[in-house]
Protein backbone atom coordinates (compact mmCIF):
# COMPACT_ATOMS: atom_id res chain seq x y z
CA MET A 1 -0.22 -0.04 -0.01
CA LYS A 2 1.22 2.77 -0.58
CA THR A 3 1.84 6.33 1.81
CA ILE A 4 -0.22 9.36 -0.03
CA SER A 5 2.75 12.31 1.32
CA ILE A 6 1.46 15.70 3.64
CA SER A 7 2.29 17.58 0.10
CA LYS A 8 -0.41 16.50 -2.12
CA ILE A 9 -3.24 16.51 0.57
CA LYS A 10 -2.32 19.74 1.00
CA TYR A 11 -2.56 20.25 -3.01
CA VAL A 12 -5.45 18.96 -2.96
CA LEU A 13 -7.66 20.78 0.41
CA ILE A 14 -6.04 24.06 -1.85
CA MET A 15 -7.87 22.89 -5.19
CA VAL A 16 -11.47 22.24 -3.13
CA ILE A 17 -11.48 25.35 -2.19
CA SER A 18 -10.57 27.33 -4.87
CA ILE A 19 -14.01 25.40 -6.61
CA MET A 20 -16.32 26.40 -3.74
CA ALA A 21 -14.82 29.77 -3.92
CA PHE A 22 -16.45 29.86 -7.56
CA SER A 23 -19.29 28.12 -6.93
CA CYS A 24 -20.28 30.71 -4.31
CA SER A 25 -19.92 34.25 -6.45
CA PRO A 26 -22.73 36.47 -5.67
CA GLU A 27 -23.26 36.88 -8.92
CA ASP A 28 -26.72 34.67 -9.56
CA GLY A 29 -27.29 33.05 -12.80
CA PRO A 30 -30.26 34.00 -15.12
CA ILE A 31 -33.73 33.69 -14.05
CA GLY A 32 -35.51 30.38 -15.13
CA PRO A 33 -38.66 30.76 -16.72
CA MET A 34 -42.32 30.63 -14.93
CA GLY A 35 -43.93 28.12 -13.94
CA LEU A 36 -47.49 27.00 -14.24
CA GLN A 37 -50.31 28.38 -12.16
CA GLY A 38 -51.20 25.94 -9.25
CA GLU A 39 -54.77 25.32 -9.47
CA GLN A 40 -57.97 27.56 -7.56
CA GLY A 41 -58.14 26.42 -4.23
CA LEU A 42 -61.30 25.09 -2.57
CA GLN A 43 -63.57 28.00 -1.28
CA GLY A 44 -63.92 27.73 1.78
CA PRO A 45 -67.43 27.85 4.25
CA ALA A 46 -69.67 31.40 4.78
CA GLY A 47 -68.43 33.08 7.21
CA GLN A 48 -71.30 33.45 10.28
CA ASP A 49 -73.84 36.70 9.58
CA GLY A 50 -72.06 39.58 12.00
CA ALA A 51 -75.26 40.63 15.31
CA ASP A 52 -77.92 43.65 13.93
CA GLY A 53 -76.53 47.14 14.90
CA GLN A 54 -78.81 48.65 18.37
CA ASP A 55 -81.72 50.59 17.01
CA GLY A 56 -81.36 54.51 16.46
CA THR A 57 -83.26 56.26 19.61
CA ASN A 58 -86.82 57.67 17.61
CA GLY A 59 -86.99 61.67 17.04
CA THR A 60 -89.26 63.92 18.52
CA ASP A 61 -92.35 64.84 17.39
CA GLY A 62 -92.90 68.01 16.09
CA GLN A 63 -94.96 70.77 17.58
CA ASP A 64 -99.29 70.45 16.88
CA GLY A 65 -100.62 73.97 14.58
CA THR A 66 -102.33 76.36 15.28
CA ASP A 67 -105.60 75.34 14.81
CA GLY A 68 -107.91 78.04 11.81
CA GLN A 69 -110.29 79.86 12.80
CA ASP A 70 -113.89 78.37 12.04
CA GLY A 71 -115.37 79.84 8.71
CA THR A 72 -118.95 81.79 8.43
CA ASP A 73 -121.63 80.29 8.64
CA GLY A 74 -124.15 79.93 5.68
CA GLU A 75 -127.43 81.52 5.68
CA ASN A 76 -129.93 78.40 6.36
CA GLY A 77 -131.43 77.26 2.73
CA ALA A 78 -134.34 76.48 1.39
CA ASP A 79 -137.12 73.76 2.80
CA GLY A 80 -135.51 70.85 0.88
CA ASN A 81 -138.18 69.07 1.49
CA ALA A 82 -140.55 70.93 -1.08
CA ASN A 83 -140.45 71.25 -4.93
CA VAL A 84 -142.55 74.42 -5.80
CA GLN A 85 -144.50 75.42 -8.78
CA VAL A 86 -145.15 78.93 -9.56
CA ILE A 87 -147.54 79.75 -11.94
CA THR A 88 -147.88 83.01 -13.00
CA LYS A 89 -151.98 84.22 -14.92
CA ASP A 90 -152.66 87.52 -16.76
CA ILE A 91 -156.02 88.25 -15.32
CA SER A 92 -155.81 91.96 -16.42
CA THR A 93 -159.11 90.82 -19.28
CA VAL A 94 -161.01 90.08 -16.09
CA ALA A 95 -164.49 91.54 -15.11
CA GLY A 96 -167.81 90.93 -13.35
CA THR A 97 -168.31 88.82 -10.24
CA PHE A 98 -166.53 85.99 -10.29
CA GLU A 99 -164.38 84.04 -12.29
CA ASP A 100 -162.82 81.16 -13.12
CA VAL A 101 -158.91 81.15 -14.27
CA PRO A 102 -157.46 78.18 -15.25
CA VAL A 103 -154.88 76.16 -13.72
CA SER A 104 -153.95 73.68 -15.20
CA GLN A 105 -151.35 72.13 -12.15
CA LEU A 106 -155.19 71.91 -9.62
CA THR A 107 -154.71 68.42 -10.11
CA GLN A 108 -157.02 65.78 -7.56
CA ASP A 109 -153.64 65.57 -5.81
CA VAL A 110 -152.45 68.42 -5.93
CA ILE A 111 -155.72 69.53 -3.91
CA ASP A 112 -155.87 66.73 -1.84
CA ASN A 113 -151.80 65.98 -1.19
CA ASP A 114 -150.06 69.85 -2.13
CA VAL A 115 -150.12 73.56 0.15
CA VAL A 116 -151.55 75.80 -2.49
CA LEU A 117 -151.11 79.78 -2.36
CA GLY A 118 -152.51 82.63 -4.28
CA TYR A 119 -151.40 86.08 -4.25
CA LEU A 120 -153.31 88.74 -6.14
CA LYS A 121 -151.85 91.89 -7.74
CA ALA A 122 -154.12 94.46 -9.03
CA SER A 123 -152.86 97.35 -12.06
CA ASN A 124 -152.95 100.68 -9.88
CA ASN A 125 -150.02 99.04 -7.08
CA ASP A 126 -147.03 97.72 -9.26
CA LEU A 127 -145.49 96.38 -5.98
CA ARG A 128 -147.92 94.93 -3.87
CA TRP A 129 -149.02 91.07 -3.80
CA TYR A 130 -152.13 91.16 -2.03
CA PRO A 131 -152.64 87.21 -0.51
CA LEU A 132 -156.12 85.67 -1.13
CA PRO A 133 -158.17 84.86 0.34
CA SER A 134 -158.56 88.79 0.90
CA VAL A 135 -159.73 90.58 3.50
CA ASP A 136 -160.78 94.00 4.12
CA ALA A 137 -156.74 94.95 2.33
CA ALA A 138 -156.05 97.66 2.36
CA GLY A 139 -155.87 99.53 -1.07
CA LEU A 140 -158.36 96.80 -2.13
CA PRO A 141 -162.19 98.04 -3.08
CA PHE A 142 -163.66 94.69 -2.52
CA ASN A 143 -162.33 91.36 -0.98
CA VAL A 144 -162.00 88.44 -3.00
CA SER A 145 -162.93 85.00 -1.35
CA VAL A 146 -160.86 80.80 -2.98
CA PHE A 147 -162.82 78.44 -4.53
CA ILE A 148 -160.01 75.79 -5.34
CA SER A 149 -161.14 72.73 -7.48
CA MET A 150 -159.18 70.63 -10.66
CA ASN A 151 -158.08 72.49 -13.13
CA PHE A 152 -159.27 75.60 -11.79
CA TYR A 153 -158.37 78.52 -9.51
CA SER A 154 -161.82 80.25 -9.31
CA LEU A 155 -162.22 84.14 -7.47
CA ASP A 156 -165.13 85.46 -5.93
CA PHE A 157 -165.27 89.57 -5.73
CA ARG A 158 -166.87 90.97 -2.67
CA SER A 159 -168.17 94.27 -1.49
CA GLN A 160 -165.69 95.54 1.81
CA GLN A 161 -168.85 98.72 2.06
CA THR A 162 -171.78 97.32 1.33
CA ASN A 163 -171.49 94.49 3.91
CA ASN A 164 -170.42 91.32 1.21
CA ALA A 165 -172.32 92.00 -1.22
CA THR A 166 -171.48 90.74 -4.90
CA TYR A 167 -168.78 93.03 -6.56
CA SER A 168 -167.89 93.23 -10.24
CA VAL A 169 -164.48 94.38 -11.41
CA THR A 170 -164.09 95.93 -14.31
CA ALA A 171 -161.06 94.81 -16.79
CA GLY A 172 -158.57 96.65 -16.18
CA GLU A 173 -159.16 96.33 -12.61
CA LEU A 174 -156.52 94.02 -11.89
CA ASP A 175 -153.00 92.74 -13.15
CA THR A 176 -151.96 89.48 -12.11
CA LEU A 177 -152.47 86.05 -10.92
CA LYS A 178 -149.78 83.75 -8.85
CA VAL A 179 -150.05 80.64 -7.71
CA VAL A 180 -148.03 78.52 -5.12
CA ILE A 181 -147.63 75.07 -4.71
CA ILE A 182 -145.61 73.99 -3.01
CA GLU A 183 -145.87 69.26 -2.73
CA SER A 184 -145.41 68.02 0.29
CA THR A 185 -142.52 65.72 0.32
CA SER A 186 -140.23 65.28 1.70
CA SER A 187 -136.50 64.44 -0.40
CA THR A 188 -134.81 62.35 1.97
CA THR A 189 -137.95 60.08 2.68
CA GLY A 190 -139.71 60.05 -0.84
CA LYS A 191 -142.81 60.16 1.02
CA LYS A 192 -145.71 62.43 1.76
CA VAL A 193 -146.04 64.68 4.76
CA SER A 194 -148.92 66.53 5.54
CA LYS A 195 -149.68 69.89 4.61
CA GLU A 196 -149.78 71.09 8.07
CA SER A 197 -145.66 70.25 8.12
CA VAL A 198 -145.20 72.26 5.56
CA TYR A 199 -147.30 75.40 7.11
CA ASN A 200 -145.86 74.54 10.76
CA LYS A 201 -142.01 74.76 9.05
CA LEU A 202 -142.72 77.95 7.32
CA LYS A 203 -144.53 78.91 11.18
CA SER A 204 -141.06 77.65 12.54
CA ALA A 205 -139.29 79.47 10.15
CA GLY A 206 -140.74 82.30 10.43
CA ILE A 207 -142.48 82.91 6.82
CA ASP A 208 -145.75 84.51 7.13
CA ILE A 209 -147.64 83.09 4.20
CA ASN A 210 -149.16 85.77 4.04
CA ASP A 211 -146.00 87.69 2.25
CA TYR A 212 -145.49 87.17 -1.55
CA TYR A 213 -141.83 88.28 -1.29
CA ALA A 214 -141.25 86.68 1.92
CA VAL A 215 -141.67 83.22 1.20
CA CYS A 216 -140.52 83.83 -2.51
CA ASP A 217 -136.87 84.30 -0.33
CA TYR A 218 -137.46 81.27 1.87
CA TYR A 219 -137.63 78.67 -1.25
CA GLY A 220 -135.27 80.61 -3.93
CA LEU A 221 -138.33 82.00 -6.24
CA GLU A 222 -137.70 84.71 -8.49
CA TYR A 223 -140.69 87.51 -7.37
C-alpha cells in the first residue's frame, strides 16, 4: 500500500477550497421560466352573519299646529222637503163678480195633498201682492174669496162697504194672479207629508205665508 504524501493532501485541499469559492459567487445565474399556475383552491365556508346593530333613538314629535279659525255659517237655504211651482196668470181682462182662472197644475192629488197659495196684484199697485183670500185689504175696494177645484183657481169678488155684497170688477182693475204650489213630499224619504207639516215648517222658519216676497225668498223663487 502506497503512502500519500502530506504535500499531495495539501494540494487537494487547496483545489477543493478554490472550487468552493468560485461556486459561491454573488452573481446569480439568469431567472428560470415561470412555472404553470397552480389550480384554484376550494372556496372556504361562508362566515356567520354579524349581529344586528342597535336601533337608533326615535326623534322628538313636532309641535301641533294652531287650529284654523272657523268659517262663518252660511245662510239657511230653502226648505229641502218641498218642490215648489209658481204659476203666473194675466187677469187684466177679468170683469164681473166671479172668475174661473184656468190652472192645469191643480190636479186632484195637488188639491188633496199639497199647499196652494194665491196672490193677486191690482193694476193700481205695481209692487204689492195681496194674499188670497183677501179680506179688508188696504188699497182694494173689494174682498176676494177663493175656490180651488181641478184645473181652476176661482175668484169671487165681494164689496168691502156694502155688507159683503157682490162686487163687479172692471177690465183693467186687476193685473196678475200668482198661484204657488208647494209639494208636500220629503226629499229625504220621498214620501208624502201632511200639509200641516209644511205650514208648520214655514211658521217655525218665521215665514208669513201672506207675504209673497218672504215666501219667494225662502224658496229661492223669482218675484
